């Protein structure tokens, strides 16, 4: 066969990058678990009617059929598609298993999702998401909205990446403000304001007048609201200074203050109230989150979410939730693309046992076994090549140590091939410095 | 919407089961890494022509199309399907990236695969596989064949599951023996002998005469070979006693002895030479492996693989390999189905901080933060309900400890809700017994 080539939008990392990804996922997962989120993994497929419920994303869905399927039978009710996010499957899972789950139910879910979108930098057709959500029956206390940024803040701080800033807003602030201004169609206003970064304030103002029935003064007020951005609760005064009053606005401001205060206390600089954040196409009903990495702001949000009063419902059962989702592939794709992440070696191996002669393989395997039994990753050299070649085998992979079995009753020795230092060693007791035991992931400065 | 129902063949575990799965995968991964296998994850999709190269499995492939795709454009050359194993994508990855990899290349890959087969116990349409392979350019030393059972043996011994027995054979033994007998079509003989467990020896003998041109005596000799099963190298004498001689047979026996000896030395009882193992439909050329769990033999192999002299090739490049694949979903599905695995709690949480009053949430959050900073998974109670209710919150999830903030200057206390014991505690220093820190997975006895 001819040499295969990559498929656009379906990224694959080389093993060293995959080690970084795995390290990043482990740290995220570990933070999620420290907060008591339980793991969940749902199937990759959902019935098409489930995937198309929201309409808007239908164009992105990958539909499946079995190659040998009877075409006359058609897709019918059983037609399956690949999930395009982890929220739709989670909502379905909660409904399906509501009798077996303990509520409030906290889960995390780290899985691939698929969207048939046009690929571009940091946007893929297959990508990894890491989600947390809390759901409850009927009502969900607001304090969970204040918890999301703390978890995400801790997760990002555990990674060797640029500092993350969580941008937060509340739909009630916008809707209440627009209603307080006298605008009748707050959704249309929100969708228009959401275009601010793309088309600029003048065009947004013109569109608000044209499509949302705003006067020039109302449009200007909407833009003023969208300009407000503060790292503390002072956004409240800035909103009040615009002279609009509305009960929903008051409720939204109060909620937003709680989110900002909790995050500011937890980690100074972690959060900003940014009143232009809309997440226009989603089904959020209160708090909304986005996240930027310092130096990568122009690539947009790498972690987003919010509160949805109606995550799932069936019959009399209703499940409100709040959640947030880290775009792992998106984030790593951007950081890899800018050479901003590296790993100390391209394999897990810490020690290569040199093989003096093929007849000694059994002895070398024994040394490897002794090291592995103490959790030290070890390989035996592939062949009894010259020692220079065996050392290069280790060097090319970034493996720090080569073990030399002693000849004729001499003790074994181990060589740190970075420093060249070689010392006597016993496979039953030798231990590498802690920093060498596992590959180390670091961020470029 | 109405309550959703499961989709046959697409298993989903509840969070407690997912915790077990994750624990099992971690242990397998950790063993793979101790042997120096580097992680790899390939995309879920491959071009259809790649997936259909072997012909045999075409019926199992799930084909993708984008919902909004122009049907007039057809699938064409770009048609994509979901991978049905991890070997085909790995072979493709090696060819595609051969210039960037270091050979011999050792990788592990733990991913979902999809097959449109009829679901039954332990057989799914979406399932998790954990593969290791070693590949090299042009030639791959035989000692890697002896390493696979050691890795798998260590991986299984790290799990709380019944003892695994690796059954091993070598295609060269069978082919050499059949040729030495004077049979011209060893593949046809092998395919027939592979039906032994399904149709029994008499029907196999009849089929050998009918379809493989065997005499009664030749058919009986084939059955005798297939009966040989030993836990050590004594199978060689048993084969020799059948009086067949052939150079390929000699080579196969020598290889098989090396595999059996290495595994027997590594872990007594781990391996059996079982000369009826054929893995008929695969592209193996030498060593073949299957694995049974004690007490679950009737469900067949839960870990299989072998040597393939031609894993991948393009132009002048050829890559032989040897590998083995653990059927993680298959194994867990069987063990879950028999109630043979359990976990000490259904959430990662070790401590619930009780909330005396909603006004004290900030203080309770502080206690949680202090515990989490020392890697103790902690949740704060959802609401300031009566303490009895808060304790039941923990109890229902199997969380072992509830933390009570001290009132009016009193010290905090922590209660082990299993024993009822309650003691003074300081969030800056309290540490649970090691066995309580993380959920513990155990096998039913």
Short mmCIF file of C-alpha atoms in Angstrom, two decimals, chain B residues 6-437:
data_model
loop_
_atom_site.label_atom_id
_atom_site.label_comp_id
_atom_site.label_asym_id
_atom_site.label_seq_id
_atom_site.Cartn_x
_atom_site.Cartn_y
_atom_site.Cartn_z
CA UNK B 6 -30.34 1.59 26.70
CA UNK B 7 -29.08 0.67 23.21
CA UNK B 8 -28.21 -3.00 22.89
CA UNK B 9 -24.48 -3.60 22.50
CA UNK B 10 -23.46 -0.17 23.81
CA UNK B 11 -22.82 -0.81 27.50
CA UNK B 12 -22.68 2.06 29.99
CA UNK B 13 -21.46 1.56 33.52
CA UNK B 14 -22.89 3.35 36.52
CA UNK B 15 -20.35 5.62 38.26
CA UNK B 16 -19.30 2.95 40.78
CA UNK B 17 -18.61 0.52 37.93
CA UNK B 18 -16.84 3.25 35.98
CA UNK B 19 -14.60 3.78 39.03
CA UNK B 20 -13.73 0.08 38.89
CA UNK B 21 -13.08 0.29 35.16
CA UNK B 22 -10.87 3.32 35.63
CA UNK B 23 -8.95 1.61 38.42
CA UNK B 24 -8.45 -1.48 36.24
CA UNK B 25 -7.30 0.61 33.28
CA UNK B 26 -4.88 2.56 35.50
CA UNK B 27 -3.29 -0.64 36.73
CA UNK B 28 -2.98 -2.08 33.24
CA UNK B 29 -1.52 1.19 31.98
CA UNK B 30 0.91 1.36 34.83
CA UNK B 31 2.19 -2.16 34.09
CA UNK B 32 2.55 -1.32 30.40
CA UNK B 33 4.59 1.76 31.32
CA UNK B 34 6.84 -0.20 33.68
CA UNK B 35 7.86 -2.19 30.60
CA UNK B 36 8.60 1.01 28.68
CA UNK B 37 5.59 1.01 26.37
CA UNK B 38 4.80 4.58 25.28
CA UNK B 39 1.21 5.76 25.07
CA UNK B 40 -0.52 6.27 21.75
CA UNK B 41 -4.03 7.26 20.87
CA UNK B 42 -5.16 7.21 17.26
CA UNK B 43 -8.24 8.89 15.81
CA UNK B 44 -11.48 6.87 15.95
CA UNK B 45 -11.86 6.87 12.16
CA UNK B 46 -9.95 5.30 9.29
CA UNK B 47 -10.52 5.50 5.55
CA UNK B 48 -12.85 2.69 4.51
CA UNK B 49 -10.28 1.21 2.10
CA UNK B 50 -7.90 0.80 5.04
CA UNK B 51 -10.56 -0.89 7.15
CA UNK B 52 -11.61 -3.27 4.39
CA UNK B 53 -8.13 -4.41 3.39
CA UNK B 54 -8.53 -7.74 5.13
CA UNK B 55 -12.00 -8.36 3.71
CA UNK B 56 -13.19 -10.70 6.45
CA UNK B 57 -14.45 -8.08 8.86
CA UNK B 58 -16.16 -5.79 6.38
CA UNK B 59 -19.57 -6.66 7.73
CA UNK B 60 -18.68 -5.24 11.12
CA UNK B 61 -17.68 -1.72 10.11
CA UNK B 62 -19.66 1.39 11.04
CA UNK B 63 -19.52 3.88 8.17
CA UNK B 64 -19.80 7.63 8.87
CA UNK B 65 -21.41 10.43 6.95
CA UNK B 66 -22.03 14.02 7.90
CA UNK B 67 -25.73 14.71 8.22
CA UNK B 68 -25.51 17.75 5.93
CA UNK B 69 -23.11 16.10 3.49
CA UNK B 70 -24.02 16.48 -0.17
CA UNK B 71 -25.37 13.02 -1.02
CA UNK B 72 -24.50 13.61 -4.71
CA UNK B 73 -20.84 13.82 -3.70
CA UNK B 74 -21.09 10.27 -2.34
CA UNK B 75 -18.65 8.69 0.08
CA UNK B 76 -15.93 8.51 -2.53
CA UNK B 77 -12.32 8.08 -1.52
CA UNK B 78 -12.82 10.03 1.64
CA UNK B 79 -15.38 7.69 3.17
CA UNK B 80 -14.56 7.11 6.83
CA UNK B 81 -15.46 4.29 9.18
CA UNK B 82 -14.96 3.67 12.90
CA UNK B 83 -11.99 1.41 13.66
CA UNK B 84 -12.95 -2.15 14.70
CA UNK B 85 -9.65 -2.90 16.43
CA UNK B 86 -6.46 -1.04 17.43
CA UNK B 87 -4.11 -3.00 15.17
CA UNK B 88 -5.25 -1.58 11.84
CA UNK B 89 -4.94 2.06 13.05
CA UNK B 90 -1.59 1.29 14.68
CA UNK B 91 -0.19 -0.23 11.48
CA UNK B 92 -1.39 2.82 9.56
CA UNK B 93 0.11 5.17 12.18
CA UNK B 94 3.49 3.44 11.98
CA UNK B 95 3.60 3.77 8.19
CA UNK B 96 2.43 7.39 8.30
CA UNK B 97 4.96 8.42 10.96
CA UNK B 98 7.82 5.99 10.36
CA UNK B 99 10.25 8.89 9.88
CA UNK B 100 9.40 10.34 13.31
CA UNK B 101 9.42 7.17 15.43
CA UNK B 102 12.34 5.37 17.09
CA UNK B 103 12.48 1.65 16.27
CA UNK B 104 11.98 -0.84 17.80
CA UNK B 105 8.82 1.08 18.73
CA UNK B 106 6.91 -0.09 21.79
CA UNK B 107 3.49 1.41 22.27
CA UNK B 108 0.33 0.80 24.24
CA UNK B 109 -3.09 2.00 23.20
CA UNK B 110 -6.23 1.88 25.34
CA UNK B 111 -9.29 2.93 23.36
CA UNK B 112 -12.82 2.15 22.37
CA UNK B 113 -13.44 0.19 19.18
CA UNK B 114 -16.71 -0.45 17.35
CA UNK B 115 -18.14 -3.50 15.58
CA UNK B 116 -21.65 -3.84 14.22
CA UNK B 117 -21.91 -7.45 15.42
CA UNK B 118 -24.93 -9.03 17.05
CA UNK B 119 -24.53 -8.29 20.79
CA UNK B 120 -24.40 -11.14 23.34
CA UNK B 121 -22.93 -11.72 26.82
CA UNK B 122 -19.43 -10.26 26.85
CA UNK B 123 -19.70 -9.16 23.21
CA UNK B 124 -20.50 -5.54 22.49
CA UNK B 125 -20.77 -3.11 19.59
CA UNK B 126 -18.67 -0.54 21.45
CA UNK B 127 -15.93 -1.79 23.73
CA UNK B 128 -12.63 -0.90 25.31
CA UNK B 129 -9.40 -2.63 24.28
CA UNK B 130 -5.94 -2.31 25.83
CA UNK B 131 -3.19 -3.21 23.36
CA UNK B 132 0.58 -3.47 23.45
CA UNK B 133 2.75 -4.04 20.39
CA UNK B 134 6.42 -3.91 19.53
CA UNK B 135 7.33 -3.23 15.90
CA UNK B 136 10.64 -2.85 14.16
CA UNK B 137 11.88 -2.24 10.64
CA UNK B 138 12.58 -5.30 8.48
CA UNK B 139 13.12 -7.79 11.33
CA UNK B 140 12.01 -8.02 14.96
CA UNK B 141 14.01 -10.22 17.37
CA UNK B 142 12.12 -13.22 18.72
CA UNK B 143 12.68 -12.33 22.37
CA UNK B 144 9.80 -9.86 22.16
CA UNK B 145 7.47 -12.84 21.69
CA UNK B 146 8.61 -14.10 25.10
CA UNK B 147 7.99 -10.70 26.70
CA UNK B 148 4.27 -10.35 25.92
CA UNK B 149 3.06 -13.00 28.43
CA UNK B 150 5.23 -11.46 31.16
CA UNK B 151 3.62 -8.04 30.69
CA UNK B 152 0.12 -9.49 30.54
CA UNK B 153 0.82 -11.73 33.53
CA UNK B 154 1.97 -8.74 35.59
CA UNK B 155 -1.01 -6.68 34.44
CA UNK B 156 -3.53 -9.33 35.44
CA UNK B 157 -1.80 -10.03 38.74
CA UNK B 158 -2.16 -6.35 39.63
CA UNK B 159 -5.97 -6.72 39.37
CA UNK B 160 -8.44 -8.23 41.89
CA UNK B 161 -9.67 -10.80 39.37
CA UNK B 162 -9.51 -14.59 39.04
CA UNK B 163 -6.18 -16.05 37.97
CA UNK B 164 -5.41 -15.73 34.26
CA UNK B 165 -3.88 -18.51 32.19
CA UNK B 166 -2.19 -17.57 28.95
CA UNK B 167 -2.57 -20.24 26.29
CA UNK B 168 0.14 -20.15 23.69
CA UNK B 169 0.84 -21.87 20.39
CA UNK B 170 2.91 -21.23 17.30
CA UNK B 171 1.59 -21.29 13.75
CA UNK B 172 4.87 -22.77 12.59
CA UNK B 173 4.31 -25.82 14.78
CA UNK B 174 0.93 -26.47 13.17
CA UNK B 175 1.94 -25.66 9.61
CA UNK B 176 5.22 -27.58 9.90
CA UNK B 177 3.42 -30.57 11.42
CA UNK B 178 0.72 -30.62 8.72
CA UNK B 179 3.32 -30.27 5.97
CA UNK B 180 5.47 -32.96 7.60
CA UNK B 181 2.38 -35.21 7.52
CA UNK B 182 2.14 -34.59 3.80
CA UNK B 183 -0.89 -32.27 3.89
CA UNK B 184 -0.77 -29.63 1.16
CA UNK B 185 -3.15 -26.98 2.45
CA UNK B 186 -2.15 -26.22 6.06
CA UNK B 187 -4.41 -23.12 6.20
CA UNK B 188 -7.46 -25.22 5.46
CA UNK B 189 -6.38 -27.77 8.09
CA UNK B 190 -5.89 -25.00 10.64
CA UNK B 191 -9.30 -23.46 9.92
CA UNK B 192 -10.88 -26.89 10.39
CA UNK B 193 -9.01 -27.72 13.60
CA UNK B 194 -10.04 -24.30 14.91
CA UNK B 195 -13.64 -25.63 15.00
CA UNK B 196 -12.71 -28.30 17.54
CA UNK B 197 -14.40 -26.63 20.51
CA UNK B 198 -17.56 -25.98 18.50
CA UNK B 199 -18.14 -29.24 16.63
CA UNK B 200 -15.98 -31.82 18.42
CA UNK B 201 -13.17 -34.13 17.22
CA UNK B 202 -15.24 -36.54 15.15
CA UNK B 203 -16.72 -33.90 12.92
CA UNK B 204 -13.33 -32.19 12.60
CA UNK B 205 -11.76 -35.48 11.50
CA UNK B 206 -14.51 -36.00 8.92
CA UNK B 207 -14.12 -32.44 7.65
CA UNK B 208 -10.34 -32.84 7.37
CA UNK B 209 -10.89 -35.86 5.13
CA UNK B 210 -13.61 -34.11 3.13
CA UNK B 211 -12.15 -30.62 2.66
CA UNK B 212 -8.42 -30.82 3.36
CA UNK B 213 -7.56 -34.00 1.47
CA UNK B 214 -6.46 -35.85 4.61
CA UNK B 215 -6.42 -39.61 5.07
CA UNK B 216 -7.99 -40.96 8.26
CA UNK B 217 -4.51 -41.45 9.73
CA UNK B 218 -3.49 -37.86 8.88
CA UNK B 219 -6.72 -36.52 10.38
CA UNK B 220 -6.10 -38.52 13.57
CA UNK B 221 -2.55 -37.17 13.78
CA UNK B 222 -3.87 -33.59 13.47
CA UNK B 223 -6.27 -34.25 16.32
CA UNK B 224 -3.51 -35.74 18.45
CA UNK B 225 -1.43 -32.61 17.94
CA UNK B 226 -4.40 -30.46 18.94
CA UNK B 227 -4.85 -32.45 22.16
CA UNK B 228 -1.41 -31.53 23.46
CA UNK B 229 -1.54 -29.14 26.39
CA UNK B 230 1.30 -28.75 28.89
CA UNK B 231 2.37 -26.19 31.46
CA UNK B 232 6.04 -26.67 30.62
CA UNK B 233 8.28 -27.58 27.68
CA UNK B 234 7.24 -31.26 27.80
CA UNK B 235 4.92 -30.62 24.83
CA UNK B 236 8.04 -31.08 22.66
CA UNK B 237 8.32 -34.75 23.59
CA UNK B 238 4.59 -35.21 23.07
CA UNK B 239 4.88 -33.76 19.56
CA UNK B 240 7.99 -35.79 18.77
CA UNK B 241 6.17 -38.94 19.85
CA UNK B 242 3.78 -38.39 16.94
CA UNK B 243 6.71 -39.15 14.63
CA UNK B 244 6.47 -36.19 12.27
CA UNK B 245 9.58 -34.32 11.20
CA UNK B 246 9.79 -31.01 9.37
CA UNK B 247 12.17 -28.02 9.54
CA UNK B 248 9.37 -25.45 10.13
CA UNK B 249 7.98 -27.68 12.89
CA UNK B 250 11.43 -27.70 14.55
CA UNK B 251 11.63 -23.90 14.32
CA UNK B 252 8.14 -23.52 15.77
CA UNK B 253 8.85 -25.90 18.65
CA UNK B 254 12.05 -24.08 19.51
CA UNK B 255 10.23 -20.73 19.56
CA UNK B 256 7.35 -22.09 21.61
CA UNK B 257 9.77 -23.55 24.18
CA UNK B 258 11.34 -20.13 24.64
CA UNK B 259 7.95 -18.50 25.27
CA UNK B 260 6.83 -21.19 27.71
CA UNK B 261 10.14 -21.30 29.59
CA UNK B 262 10.33 -17.52 30.01
CA UNK B 263 6.77 -17.29 31.34
CA UNK B 264 7.14 -20.33 33.62
CA UNK B 265 10.25 -18.78 35.16
CA UNK B 266 8.55 -15.39 35.52
CA UNK B 267 5.36 -16.66 37.13
CA UNK B 268 4.66 -20.37 37.70
CA UNK B 269 1.25 -21.42 36.39
CA UNK B 270 0.91 -18.39 34.14
CA UNK B 271 1.23 -20.15 30.80
CA UNK B 272 0.22 -23.34 29.00
CA UNK B 273 1.33 -24.55 25.58
CA UNK B 274 -2.04 -25.42 24.04
CA UNK B 275 -1.52 -26.75 20.56
CA UNK B 276 -5.10 -26.36 19.39
CA UNK B 277 -5.00 -22.55 19.64
CA UNK B 278 -5.22 -21.25 16.08
CA UNK B 279 -6.74 -17.72 16.03
CA UNK B 280 -7.87 -18.77 12.60
CA UNK B 281 -9.03 -15.56 11.02
CA UNK B 282 -6.07 -13.39 11.87
CA UNK B 283 -2.86 -12.59 10.11
CA UNK B 284 -0.49 -14.16 12.62
CA UNK B 285 2.63 -15.94 11.37
CA UNK B 286 4.24 -17.44 14.49
CA UNK B 287 3.41 -17.19 18.19
CA UNK B 288 -0.30 -16.85 19.05
CA UNK B 289 -1.76 -16.05 22.48
CA UNK B 290 -5.15 -16.45 24.12
CA UNK B 291 -6.08 -15.92 27.76
CA UNK B 292 -8.67 -17.49 30.01
CA UNK B 293 -9.82 -16.42 33.45
CA UNK B 294 -10.22 -19.24 35.92
CA UNK B 295 -13.93 -19.95 36.33
CA UNK B 296 -14.75 -18.06 33.13
CA UNK B 297 -13.15 -20.45 30.63
CA UNK B 298 -16.43 -21.04 28.83
CA UNK B 299 -16.59 -17.38 27.80
CA UNK B 300 -13.42 -17.77 25.74
CA UNK B 301 -10.39 -15.57 25.48
CA UNK B 302 -10.26 -12.16 27.14
CA UNK B 303 -6.78 -11.30 25.87
CA UNK B 304 -5.34 -12.41 22.55
CA UNK B 305 -2.63 -11.65 20.06
CA UNK B 306 0.42 -12.91 18.27
CA UNK B 307 3.34 -12.33 15.95
CA UNK B 308 2.73 -10.87 12.48
CA UNK B 309 5.71 -10.74 10.16
CA UNK B 310 4.02 -8.10 8.07
CA UNK B 311 2.14 -5.73 10.36
CA UNK B 312 2.56 -2.92 7.85
CA UNK B 313 4.42 -2.24 4.63
CA UNK B 314 4.67 0.47 2.01
CA UNK B 315 7.11 0.49 -0.86
CA UNK B 316 10.39 -0.89 0.49
CA UNK B 317 9.40 -0.45 4.12
CA UNK B 318 8.23 -3.47 6.05
CA UNK B 319 7.38 -3.61 9.75
CA UNK B 320 7.04 -6.94 11.58
CA UNK B 321 5.45 -6.88 15.00
CA UNK B 322 4.19 -8.83 17.97
CA UNK B 323 1.34 -7.74 20.15
CA UNK B 324 -1.49 -8.64 22.47
CA UNK B 325 -4.81 -7.04 23.32
CA UNK B 326 -6.81 -7.13 26.56
CA UNK B 327 -10.58 -7.03 26.03
CA UNK B 328 -11.28 -4.69 28.94
CA UNK B 329 -15.04 -4.27 28.37
CA UNK B 330 -15.43 -7.96 27.65
CA UNK B 331 -13.62 -8.91 30.88
CA UNK B 332 -15.44 -6.34 33.02
CA UNK B 333 -18.80 -7.15 31.47
CA UNK B 334 -18.37 -10.82 32.45
CA UNK B 335 -17.09 -10.01 35.96
CA UNK B 336 -19.81 -7.37 36.57
CA UNK B 337 -22.41 -9.82 35.27
CA UNK B 338 -21.27 -12.33 37.90
CA UNK B 339 -20.99 -9.79 40.73
CA UNK B 340 -17.28 -10.49 40.95
CA UNK B 341 -15.98 -6.91 41.38
CA UNK B 342 -16.92 -4.25 43.87
CA UNK B 343 -15.72 -0.86 45.07
CA UNK B 344 -15.75 0.52 48.61
CA UNK B 345 -17.75 3.65 47.67
CA UNK B 346 -19.55 5.08 44.65
CA UNK B 347 -17.77 8.48 44.65
CA UNK B 348 -14.13 9.54 45.09
CA UNK B 349 -15.10 11.57 48.15
CA UNK B 350 -13.42 10.65 51.44
CA UNK B 351 -14.88 13.40 53.65
CA UNK B 352 -18.18 15.32 53.70
CA UNK B 353 -17.99 18.57 55.63
CA UNK B 354 -21.29 18.98 57.47
CA UNK B 355 -22.91 22.40 57.16
CA UNK B 356 -24.39 23.63 60.48
CA UNK B 357 -25.95 26.71 58.87
CA UNK B 358 -25.91 28.22 55.35
CA UNK B 359 -24.08 31.27 56.79
CA UNK B 360 -21.15 29.00 57.67
CA UNK B 361 -20.64 27.79 54.09
CA UNK B 362 -17.52 29.97 53.74
CA UNK B 363 -15.94 28.36 56.78
CA UNK B 364 -16.90 24.87 55.58
CA UNK B 365 -15.46 25.64 52.14
CA UNK B 366 -12.23 26.60 53.94
CA UNK B 367 -12.10 23.24 55.71
CA UNK B 368 -12.67 21.48 52.38
CA UNK B 369 -9.90 23.55 50.78
CA UNK B 370 -7.45 22.64 53.54
CA UNK B 371 -8.20 18.92 53.15
CA UNK B 372 -8.03 19.03 49.33
CA UNK B 373 -4.67 20.80 49.50
CA UNK B 374 -3.39 17.59 51.09
CA UNK B 375 -5.02 15.40 48.39
CA UNK B 376 -8.03 14.35 50.48
CA UNK B 377 -11.17 14.31 48.32
CA UNK B 378 -13.78 16.43 50.06
CA UNK B 379 -17.30 17.74 49.49
CA UNK B 380 -19.29 20.25 51.52
CA UNK B 381 -22.86 19.16 52.28
CA UNK B 382 -25.37 20.46 49.72
CA UNK B 383 -27.54 22.22 52.31
CA UNK B 384 -27.78 22.96 56.02
CA UNK B 385 -30.19 20.07 56.58
CA UNK B 386 -30.40 18.25 59.92
CA UNK B 387 -27.13 16.47 60.70
CA UNK B 388 -28.90 13.10 60.44
CA UNK B 389 -29.76 13.87 56.86
CA UNK B 390 -26.22 15.06 56.14
CA UNK B 391 -24.82 11.84 57.56
CA UNK B 392 -27.21 9.84 55.36
CA UNK B 393 -25.92 11.86 52.38
CA UNK B 394 -22.48 10.39 53.10
CA UNK B 395 -23.79 6.95 54.00
CA UNK B 396 -25.75 6.45 50.80
CA UNK B 397 -22.57 7.09 48.77
CA UNK B 398 -20.29 5.01 51.02
CA UNK B 399 -18.28 8.10 52.05
CA UNK B 400 -16.49 7.06 55.26
CA UNK B 401 -16.08 10.39 57.12
CA UNK B 402 -18.22 13.39 58.10
CA UNK B 403 -16.48 16.50 59.39
CA UNK B 404 -18.25 18.68 61.98
CA UNK B 405 -17.06 22.29 62.34
CA UNK B 406 -16.83 23.11 66.04
CA UNK B 407 -19.42 25.59 67.38
CA UNK B 408 -18.51 28.56 69.58
CA UNK B 409 -14.75 28.04 69.76
CA UNK B 410 -14.98 24.29 70.21
CA UNK B 411 -12.53 22.26 68.09
CA UNK B 412 -13.73 20.54 64.88
CA UNK B 413 -14.49 16.82 65.06
CA UNK B 414 -14.53 14.05 62.49
CA UNK B 415 -16.79 11.02 62.60
CA UNK B 416 -16.10 7.66 61.02
CA UNK B 417 -19.70 6.85 60.13
CA UNK B 418 -18.96 3.11 59.86
CA UNK B 419 -17.77 2.76 63.46
CA UNK B 420 -19.53 5.84 64.85
CA UNK B 421 -16.24 6.93 66.39
CA UNK B 422 -15.93 10.73 66.57
CA UNK B 423 -12.66 12.51 67.42
CA UNK B 424 -11.23 16.04 67.50
CA UNK B 425 -9.52 16.98 64.25
CA UNK B 426 -7.64 19.84 62.62
CA UNK B 427 -8.16 20.33 58.87
CA UNK B 428 -4.52 21.36 58.51
CA UNK B 429 -3.21 18.02 59.76
CA UNK B 430 -5.90 15.29 59.84
CA UNK B 431 -5.16 12.39 57.51
CA UNK B 432 -7.32 9.32 56.87
CA UNK B 433 -5.87 5.80 57.15
CA UNK B 434 -4.22 4.90 53.82
CA UNK B 435 -6.96 2.39 52.95
CA UNK B 436 -9.65 5.09 53.19
CA UNK B 437 -7.98 7.79 51.10
#
